[in-house]
Short mmCIF file of C-alpha atoms in Angstrom, two decimals:
data_model
loop_
_atom_site.label_atom_id
_atom_site.label_comp_id
_atom_site.label_asym_id
_atom_site.label_seq_id
_atom_site.Cartn_x
_atom_site.Cartn_y
_atom_site.Cartn_z
CA MET A 1 -0.25 15.61 -17.21
CA GLY A 2 -1.63 17.46 -20.22
CA PRO A 3 -0.94 16.43 -23.82
CA HIS A 4 1.36 19.42 -24.40
CA HIS A 5 3.29 19.11 -21.17
CA VAL A 6 7.08 19.53 -21.51
CA PHE A 7 9.26 17.63 -19.05
CA THR A 8 12.16 20.02 -18.45
CA ARG A 9 15.58 19.29 -16.94
CA ALA A 10 14.64 21.42 -13.94
CA MET A 11 11.53 19.32 -13.41
CA ALA A 12 13.55 16.11 -13.75
CA LYS A 13 15.99 17.39 -11.11
CA HIS A 14 13.10 18.37 -8.81
CA LEU A 15 11.52 14.95 -9.27
CA GLU A 16 14.74 13.21 -8.30
CA GLU A 17 15.04 15.44 -5.22
CA LEU A 18 11.55 14.39 -4.11
CA ARG A 19 12.36 10.74 -4.71
CA THR A 20 15.54 11.12 -2.65
CA ILE A 21 13.50 12.53 0.24
CA ALA A 22 11.08 9.61 -0.04
CA ARG A 23 13.93 7.09 -0.02
CA LEU A 24 15.45 8.75 3.05
CA HIS A 25 12.29 7.80 4.96
CA PHE A 26 11.15 4.53 3.43
CA GLU A 27 14.54 2.91 2.83
CA ALA A 28 15.87 3.67 6.32
CA PRO A 29 17.36 0.61 8.04
CA GLY A 30 14.73 -1.04 10.18
CA PHE A 31 11.73 0.64 8.55
CA ALA A 32 10.42 -2.70 7.29
CA ARG A 33 11.02 -4.31 10.70
CA TRP A 34 9.89 -1.52 13.03
CA GLY A 35 13.42 -0.35 13.80
CA GLU A 36 14.89 -3.84 14.24
CA SER A 37 17.57 -5.28 11.99
CA GLY A 38 16.29 -6.72 8.75
CA PRO A 39 16.33 -6.32 4.99
CA ARG A 40 16.11 -2.90 3.38
CA PHE A 41 13.62 -2.88 0.55
CA PRO A 42 14.08 -0.44 -2.34
CA LEU A 43 11.54 2.11 -3.48
CA ILE A 44 10.89 1.30 -7.11
CA GLY A 45 8.90 3.04 -9.82
CA SER A 46 5.38 1.59 -9.87
CA ARG A 47 5.45 0.68 -13.55
CA ARG A 48 8.75 -1.13 -13.08
CA VAL A 49 7.33 -3.12 -10.18
CA ALA A 50 4.36 -4.14 -12.33
CA LYS A 51 6.67 -5.26 -15.12
CA LEU A 52 8.89 -7.32 -12.78
CA VAL A 53 5.90 -8.96 -11.09
CA ASP A 54 4.18 -9.70 -14.40
CA HIS A 55 7.32 -11.31 -15.83
CA ARG A 56 7.82 -13.52 -12.77
CA MET A 57 4.22 -14.68 -12.68
CA LYS A 58 4.24 -15.56 -16.35
CA GLU A 59 7.39 -17.61 -15.74
CA LEU A 60 5.28 -19.54 -13.22
CA GLY A 61 2.58 -20.24 -15.79
CA CYS A 62 0.11 -17.47 -15.00
CA THR A 63 -1.81 -15.99 -17.92
CA LYS A 64 -4.84 -13.76 -18.41
CA GLU A 65 -6.81 -16.92 -19.12
CA ASN A 66 -6.06 -18.63 -15.80
CA THR A 67 -5.52 -15.72 -13.40
CA LEU A 68 -7.76 -12.96 -12.04
CA PHE A 69 -6.35 -9.80 -10.48
CA ALA A 70 -7.81 -7.98 -7.46
CA ALA A 71 -6.63 -4.92 -5.57
CA SER A 72 -7.17 -3.52 -2.10
CA VAL A 73 -6.00 0.08 -2.46
CA CYS A 74 -7.44 3.37 -1.27
CA SER A 75 -10.39 4.92 -3.08
CA ASP A 76 -8.31 8.10 -3.56
CA GLU A 77 -8.08 8.98 -7.26
CA LEU A 78 -4.30 9.28 -6.92
CA ASN A 79 -4.12 5.49 -6.77
CA HIS A 80 -6.07 5.01 -9.98
CA GLU A 81 -4.12 7.18 -12.40
CA HIS A 82 -2.24 5.91 -15.43
CA GLY A 83 1.07 4.46 -14.30
CA ASP A 84 0.08 3.69 -10.70
CA ILE A 85 0.85 0.22 -9.37
CA CYS A 86 -2.83 -0.81 -9.50
CA THR A 87 -3.56 0.49 -13.01
CA SER A 88 -0.23 -0.80 -14.31
CA LEU A 89 -0.99 -4.31 -13.08
CA GLU A 90 -4.55 -4.08 -14.38
CA ALA A 91 -3.12 -3.24 -17.81
CA TYR A 92 -1.14 -6.50 -17.74
CA TRP A 93 -4.02 -8.64 -16.44
CA SER A 94 -6.92 -6.89 -18.25
CA GLU A 95 -9.34 -6.86 -15.30
CA CYS A 96 -9.37 -5.84 -11.65
CA PHE A 97 -11.76 -6.83 -8.86
CA GLY A 98 -11.91 -4.06 -6.24
CA LEU A 99 -11.48 -5.21 -2.65
CA GLY A 100 -10.50 -1.97 -0.96
CA GLY A 101 -12.00 1.15 0.54
CA LEU A 102 -10.67 4.05 2.61
CA ALA A 103 -6.89 3.85 3.22
CA GLY A 104 -6.72 0.63 1.18
CA ALA A 105 -8.31 -1.60 3.82
CA PRO A 106 -10.17 -4.63 2.36
CA PHE A 107 -13.64 -3.40 3.28
CA THR A 108 -15.47 -5.77 0.92
CA GLY A 109 -14.55 -8.37 3.54
CA LEU A 110 -15.07 -12.09 3.29
CA ALA A 111 -18.16 -11.73 1.08
CA GLY A 112 -16.20 -9.65 -1.40
CA PHE A 113 -13.31 -12.10 -1.41
CA ARG A 114 -15.65 -15.05 -2.00
CA ALA A 115 -17.22 -13.23 -4.94
CA PHE A 116 -13.74 -12.54 -6.35
CA ARG A 117 -12.72 -16.17 -5.95
CA ASP A 118 -15.93 -17.39 -7.59
CA HIS A 119 -15.01 -15.27 -10.65
CA VAL A 120 -11.61 -16.96 -11.05
CA PRO A 121 -11.18 -19.49 -13.92
CA HIS A 122 -11.61 -23.11 -12.81
CA ASP A 123 -8.61 -24.18 -10.72
CA GLY A 124 -7.05 -20.87 -11.67
CA ASN A 125 -4.95 -18.36 -9.79
CA LEU A 126 -5.83 -15.42 -7.57
CA PHE A 127 -3.49 -12.41 -7.76
CA ILE A 128 -4.04 -9.82 -5.03
CA LEU A 129 -2.38 -6.44 -4.52
CA PHE A 130 -2.81 -4.66 -1.19
CA ALA A 131 -1.20 -1.36 -0.30
CA PRO A 132 -1.80 1.76 1.77
CA HIS A 133 -0.50 5.02 0.31
CA VAL A 134 1.27 8.20 1.36
CA GLY A 135 1.93 11.43 -0.51
CA VAL A 136 5.03 13.57 -1.03
CA SER A 137 4.38 17.28 -1.62
CA PRO A 138 6.27 19.55 -4.06
CA ASP A 139 8.42 20.83 -1.19
CA GLY A 140 9.19 17.32 0.06
CA ARG A 141 6.67 16.96 2.89
CA ILE A 142 5.71 13.36 3.65
CA GLY A 143 1.96 12.77 3.94
CA ARG A 144 1.05 15.84 1.86
CA TYR A 145 0.14 16.26 -1.79
CA ALA A 146 -0.69 19.14 -4.17
CA ARG A 147 -3.70 18.00 -6.12
CA ARG A 148 -4.49 18.93 -9.67
CA GLY A 149 -6.62 22.06 -9.94
CA GLN A 150 -6.03 23.17 -6.35
CA LEU A 151 -3.97 26.32 -5.86
CA VAL A 152 -0.59 25.63 -4.35
CA THR A 153 -0.85 28.76 -2.20
CA ASP A 154 -4.18 27.59 -0.74
CA ARG A 155 -3.48 24.19 0.71
CA LEU A 156 -1.77 20.85 0.48
CA SER A 157 -3.90 17.77 0.87
CA ASN A 158 -3.34 15.14 3.55
CA THR A 159 -2.50 11.90 1.79
CA CYS A 160 -3.72 9.43 2.88
CA GLY A 161 -6.38 11.76 4.27
CA ALA A 162 -8.45 8.93 5.77
CA ALA A 163 -5.46 7.53 7.65
CA VAL A 164 -4.34 10.98 8.85
CA GLY A 165 -7.84 11.84 10.08
CA ALA A 166 -8.34 8.47 11.75
CA LEU A 167 -4.96 8.73 13.49
CA ALA A 168 -5.80 12.18 14.88
CA ALA A 169 -9.17 10.94 16.16
CA ALA A 170 -7.60 7.84 17.71
CA ARG A 171 -4.90 9.89 19.40
CA ALA A 172 -7.46 12.34 20.80
CA ALA A 173 -9.64 9.50 22.09
CA ILE A 174 -6.67 7.89 23.84
CA GLU A 175 -5.66 11.19 25.45
CA ASN A 176 -9.21 11.68 26.75
CA GLN A 177 -9.80 8.06 27.67
CA GLY A 178 -10.63 8.93 31.26
CA GLU A 179 -13.79 10.74 30.16
CA GLY A 180 -15.50 7.61 28.92
CA ASP A 181 -15.25 4.31 27.09
CA LEU A 182 -12.53 4.39 24.38
CA SER A 183 -14.35 2.07 21.98
CA LYS A 184 -17.48 4.21 22.17
CA LYS A 185 -15.50 7.37 21.42
CA LEU A 186 -13.90 5.76 18.37
CA ASN A 187 -17.26 4.57 17.06
CA THR A 188 -18.82 8.02 16.84
CA GLY A 189 -18.81 9.64 13.42
CA ASP A 190 -17.95 13.32 13.25
CA ALA A 191 -21.02 14.22 11.22
CA TYR A 192 -23.50 11.40 11.87
CA SER A 193 -25.28 9.99 14.89
CA ASP A 194 -25.42 6.56 13.22
CA PRO A 195 -21.87 5.06 13.16
CA LEU A 196 -22.87 2.74 10.31
CA LEU A 197 -22.95 5.78 8.06
CA ASP A 198 -19.21 6.13 8.57
CA PHE A 199 -18.15 2.60 9.47
CA GLN A 200 -14.94 2.62 7.39
CA ILE A 201 -13.36 5.56 9.20
CA ASN A 202 -14.51 4.17 12.56
CA TRP A 203 -12.81 0.86 11.73
CA LEU A 204 -9.61 2.74 10.89
CA LYS A 205 -9.79 4.70 14.16
CA LYS A 206 -10.07 1.52 16.23
CA ASN A 207 -7.21 -0.22 14.46
CA LEU A 208 -4.94 2.82 14.58
CA ALA A 209 -5.70 3.25 18.29
CA ALA A 210 -4.45 -0.30 18.79
CA GLN A 211 -1.31 0.54 16.80
CA LEU A 212 -0.70 3.68 18.88
CA LEU A 213 -0.83 1.64 22.07
CA GLN A 214 1.16 -1.33 20.79
CA ARG A 215 4.49 -2.10 22.43
CA ASP A 216 6.92 -4.91 21.79
CA GLU A 217 10.11 -6.27 23.32
CA ALA A 218 12.28 -3.97 21.19
CA SER A 219 10.33 -0.80 21.97
CA GLY A 220 10.02 -1.47 25.71
CA PRO A 221 7.77 1.08 27.44
CA THR A 222 7.74 3.31 24.34
CA PRO A 223 4.91 2.62 21.87
CA ARG A 224 6.21 1.01 18.69
CA MET A 225 5.04 3.79 16.34
CA GLN A 226 6.74 6.43 18.47
CA ARG A 227 9.94 4.39 18.59
CA LEU A 228 10.12 4.03 14.81
CA ALA A 229 9.47 7.76 14.30
CA THR A 230 12.40 8.52 16.63
CA HIS A 231 14.51 5.99 14.73
CA LEU A 232 13.73 7.76 11.44
CA ASP A 233 14.61 11.16 12.95
CA GLU A 234 17.96 9.80 14.10
CA TRP A 235 18.59 8.26 10.68
CA LYS A 236 17.85 11.56 8.93
CA ALA A 237 20.06 13.47 11.36
CA SER A 238 22.92 11.08 10.58
CA HIS A 239 22.52 12.14 6.93
CA GLY A 240 22.89 15.81 7.76
CA HIS A 241 19.21 16.75 7.99
CA GLU A 242 18.22 19.15 10.74
CA ILE A 243 15.27 17.70 12.64
CA THR A 244 12.63 20.41 12.75
CA ALA A 245 8.97 20.17 13.72
CA ASP A 246 8.14 19.57 10.06
CA GLY A 247 10.81 16.88 9.89
CA ARG A 248 9.35 15.08 12.89
CA ALA A 249 5.89 15.31 11.31
CA ASP A 250 7.33 13.75 8.13
CA SER A 251 8.68 10.82 10.15
CA GLU A 252 5.30 10.35 11.82
CA GLN A 253 3.58 10.24 8.43
CA ALA A 254 6.00 7.63 7.13
CA VAL A 255 5.39 5.54 10.26
CA LEU A 256 1.63 5.96 9.80
CA SER A 257 1.87 4.36 6.36
CA ARG A 258 3.89 1.51 7.91
CA ALA A 259 1.25 0.99 10.59
CA MET A 260 -1.49 1.01 7.95
CA TYR A 261 0.40 -1.67 6.04
CA ASP A 262 0.30 -3.93 9.11
CA ILE A 263 -3.39 -3.27 9.67
CA ILE A 264 -4.27 -4.08 6.06
CA ALA A 265 -1.95 -7.10 5.89
CA THR A 266 -3.47 -8.60 9.05
CA SER A 267 -7.01 -8.14 7.72
CA MET A 268 -6.09 -9.54 4.32
CA GLU A 269 -4.47 -12.60 5.92
CA SER A 270 -7.65 -13.34 7.88
CA ILE A 271 -9.90 -12.87 4.85
CA ILE A 272 -7.77 -15.08 2.59
CA ALA A 273 -7.50 -17.86 5.18
CA ALA A 274 -11.26 -17.89 5.77
CA GLY A 275 -12.20 -17.42 2.12
CA MET A 276 -9.89 -20.07 0.68
CA ALA A 277 -11.12 -22.66 3.21
CA LEU A 278 -14.68 -22.36 1.89
CA PRO A 279 -16.06 -24.13 -1.20
CA SER A 280 -15.97 -22.21 -4.48
CA VAL A 281 -17.36 -22.75 -7.94
CA SER A 282 -13.86 -21.94 -9.24
CA VAL A 283 -12.47 -25.18 -7.74
CA THR A 284 -13.43 -28.33 -9.58
CA PRO A 285 -12.92 -31.98 -8.55
CA VAL A 286 -12.04 -33.00 -12.11
CA PRO A 287 -8.45 -33.17 -13.44
CA PRO A 288 -7.04 -29.74 -14.36
CA SER A 289 -7.25 -28.38 -17.86
CA PRO A 290 -4.08 -28.62 -20.02
CA SER A 291 -4.62 -24.94 -20.81
CA ASN A 292 -3.89 -24.09 -17.16
CA PRO A 293 -0.30 -25.22 -16.46
CA ALA A 294 -0.33 -23.37 -13.15
CA SER A 295 -2.74 -26.03 -11.79
CA ALA A 296 -1.33 -29.03 -13.61
CA SER A 297 0.15 -30.83 -10.60
CA ARG A 298 -3.06 -31.70 -8.76
CA PRO A 299 -6.84 -31.36 -9.28
CA GLY A 300 -8.47 -28.59 -7.30
CA ARG A 301 -5.23 -26.66 -6.88
CA GLN A 302 -5.31 -22.87 -6.70
CA VAL A 303 -2.47 -20.46 -6.09
CA VAL A 304 -2.88 -17.10 -4.35
CA TYR A 305 -0.23 -14.63 -5.47
CA LEU A 306 0.00 -11.86 -2.90
CA LEU A 307 1.80 -8.56 -3.49
CA GLY A 308 1.89 -6.13 -0.56
CA GLY A 309 3.64 -2.82 -0.10
CA ILE A 310 3.34 0.92 0.36
CA GLN A 311 2.43 3.28 -2.48
CA VAL A 312 4.27 6.60 -2.45
CA ASN A 313 2.42 9.24 -4.47
CA VAL A 314 5.08 11.66 -5.75
CA SER A 315 4.37 14.42 -8.25
CA ASP A 316 6.78 16.92 -9.70
CA ILE A 317 5.26 20.35 -10.01
CA HIS A 318 6.29 23.23 -12.24
CA VAL A 319 4.62 26.49 -11.27
CA ALA A 320 5.29 29.52 -13.45
CA ASP A 321 2.62 31.51 -11.62
CA PRO A 322 2.37 30.92 -7.83
CA HIS A 323 -1.42 31.34 -8.11
CA ALA A 324 -1.77 28.83 -10.93
CA ALA A 325 -2.84 25.22 -10.60
CA PRO A 326 0.12 22.79 -10.64
CA GLU A 327 1.18 20.62 -13.54
CA HIS A 328 1.85 17.02 -12.59
CA VAL A 329 4.38 14.57 -13.92
CA HIS A 330 3.45 11.07 -12.83
CA SER A 331 6.20 9.51 -10.74
CA ASP A 332 4.68 7.18 -8.16
CA LEU A 333 6.93 4.78 -6.29
CA PHE A 334 6.21 1.47 -4.59
CA LEU A 335 7.89 -0.12 -1.57
CA PRO A 336 7.49 -3.92 -1.91
CA MET A 337 7.07 -5.61 1.46
CA LEU A 338 5.62 -8.98 0.44
CA PHE A 339 5.44 -11.02 -2.76
CA GLU A 340 4.68 -14.70 -2.45
CA ALA A 341 2.77 -17.64 -3.89
CA ARG A 342 0.47 -19.66 -1.62
CA GLU A 343 -0.85 -23.00 -2.80
CA TRP A 344 -4.28 -24.25 -1.77
CA TYR A 345 -5.74 -27.71 -2.41
CA GLN A 346 -9.50 -28.10 -2.05
CA GLY A 347 -9.65 -25.60 0.82
CA ARG A 348 -6.43 -26.72 2.52
CA PRO A 349 -3.27 -24.57 2.61
CA GLY A 350 -0.13 -25.91 0.97
CA THR A 351 3.33 -24.61 0.18
CA VAL A 352 4.14 -20.91 0.57
CA THR A 353 6.95 -19.62 -1.67
CA SER A 354 8.52 -16.17 -1.35
CA LEU A 355 9.00 -14.37 -4.66
CA MET A 356 10.72 -11.31 -3.20
CA ASN A 357 13.96 -12.26 -4.95
CA VAL A 358 12.50 -10.65 -8.06
CA PHE A 359 13.48 -7.34 -6.43
CA ASN A 360 17.03 -8.41 -5.50
CA GLY A 361 19.76 -6.24 -6.95
CA ILE A 362 17.28 -3.69 -8.24
CA HIS A 363 18.77 -0.25 -8.72
CA VAL A 364 16.04 2.24 -7.97
CA ASP A 365 14.70 4.35 -10.82
#
């Protein structure tokens, strides 16, 4: 958004329309639980989420002096703009250790996590954000985004492009599975003979292939991703929306972001469990410092605060000239899926406390 940008009433109305479309997908009953009954989480403005989370953590004794923030979000520049969930939290906590790569997966792995933990103040706290992302275009398409400087009439960008591309490759490999080994097909980069030159996208392909094939008791013979997309279509139809080919594609994109959340959450769980069980220079055997009340109950205590969700990149666009580049008003949303505190004592897991009640009763922005 330029320094002389004027936020008009028409733009405000358009912005709210786009947010309504986003909520129709991401606040649908069962979205958080793959179509099963369960809580409905609200889409909240990213800056508001950061403020709520910061306030709760400070109530628990976390400060900039005893807590280090890390984020596993996509490399896409859309997730690193002023007002995004990651940059908003970084503004509160002053620093951010990057754990993520394409699509927000924690590609720094165990080595990256151990480095992050070694940077934490002695017996201090680890605060980790992880989140895939999905775009909403000016005309309300899920999984699409009009980027700054690109002509609206030319193209909309897939967002998250890495996830969209990996899903297409995984789907094609599954459809052609009879022609050869599936794992080998998924490990072949489009432009390189050496798969290590594109290992992040290959990792995404393999994990999304597993998601495409996954079934559970609720979905029966229908793959879980397909079942949830159908569920979203039915939910939209019940709200008076005609289900067109574009509408079905929107549902698929919303479900893709949900599948990516599971992939990232599973990887993050494994990395945290392995990394916290190992020795670290940030854990000391001596009694805790009085300056760190968050560790005052026992020597060698650390708390991992984990915030997980889905980033929804929404931009309002005002185009006076259809051939002109769009103007953006920042309006990202965040769907909180997990917020909890996990205690660790000298490499052993302790109490896990849900903090999701910070979002209870929230009226969306």
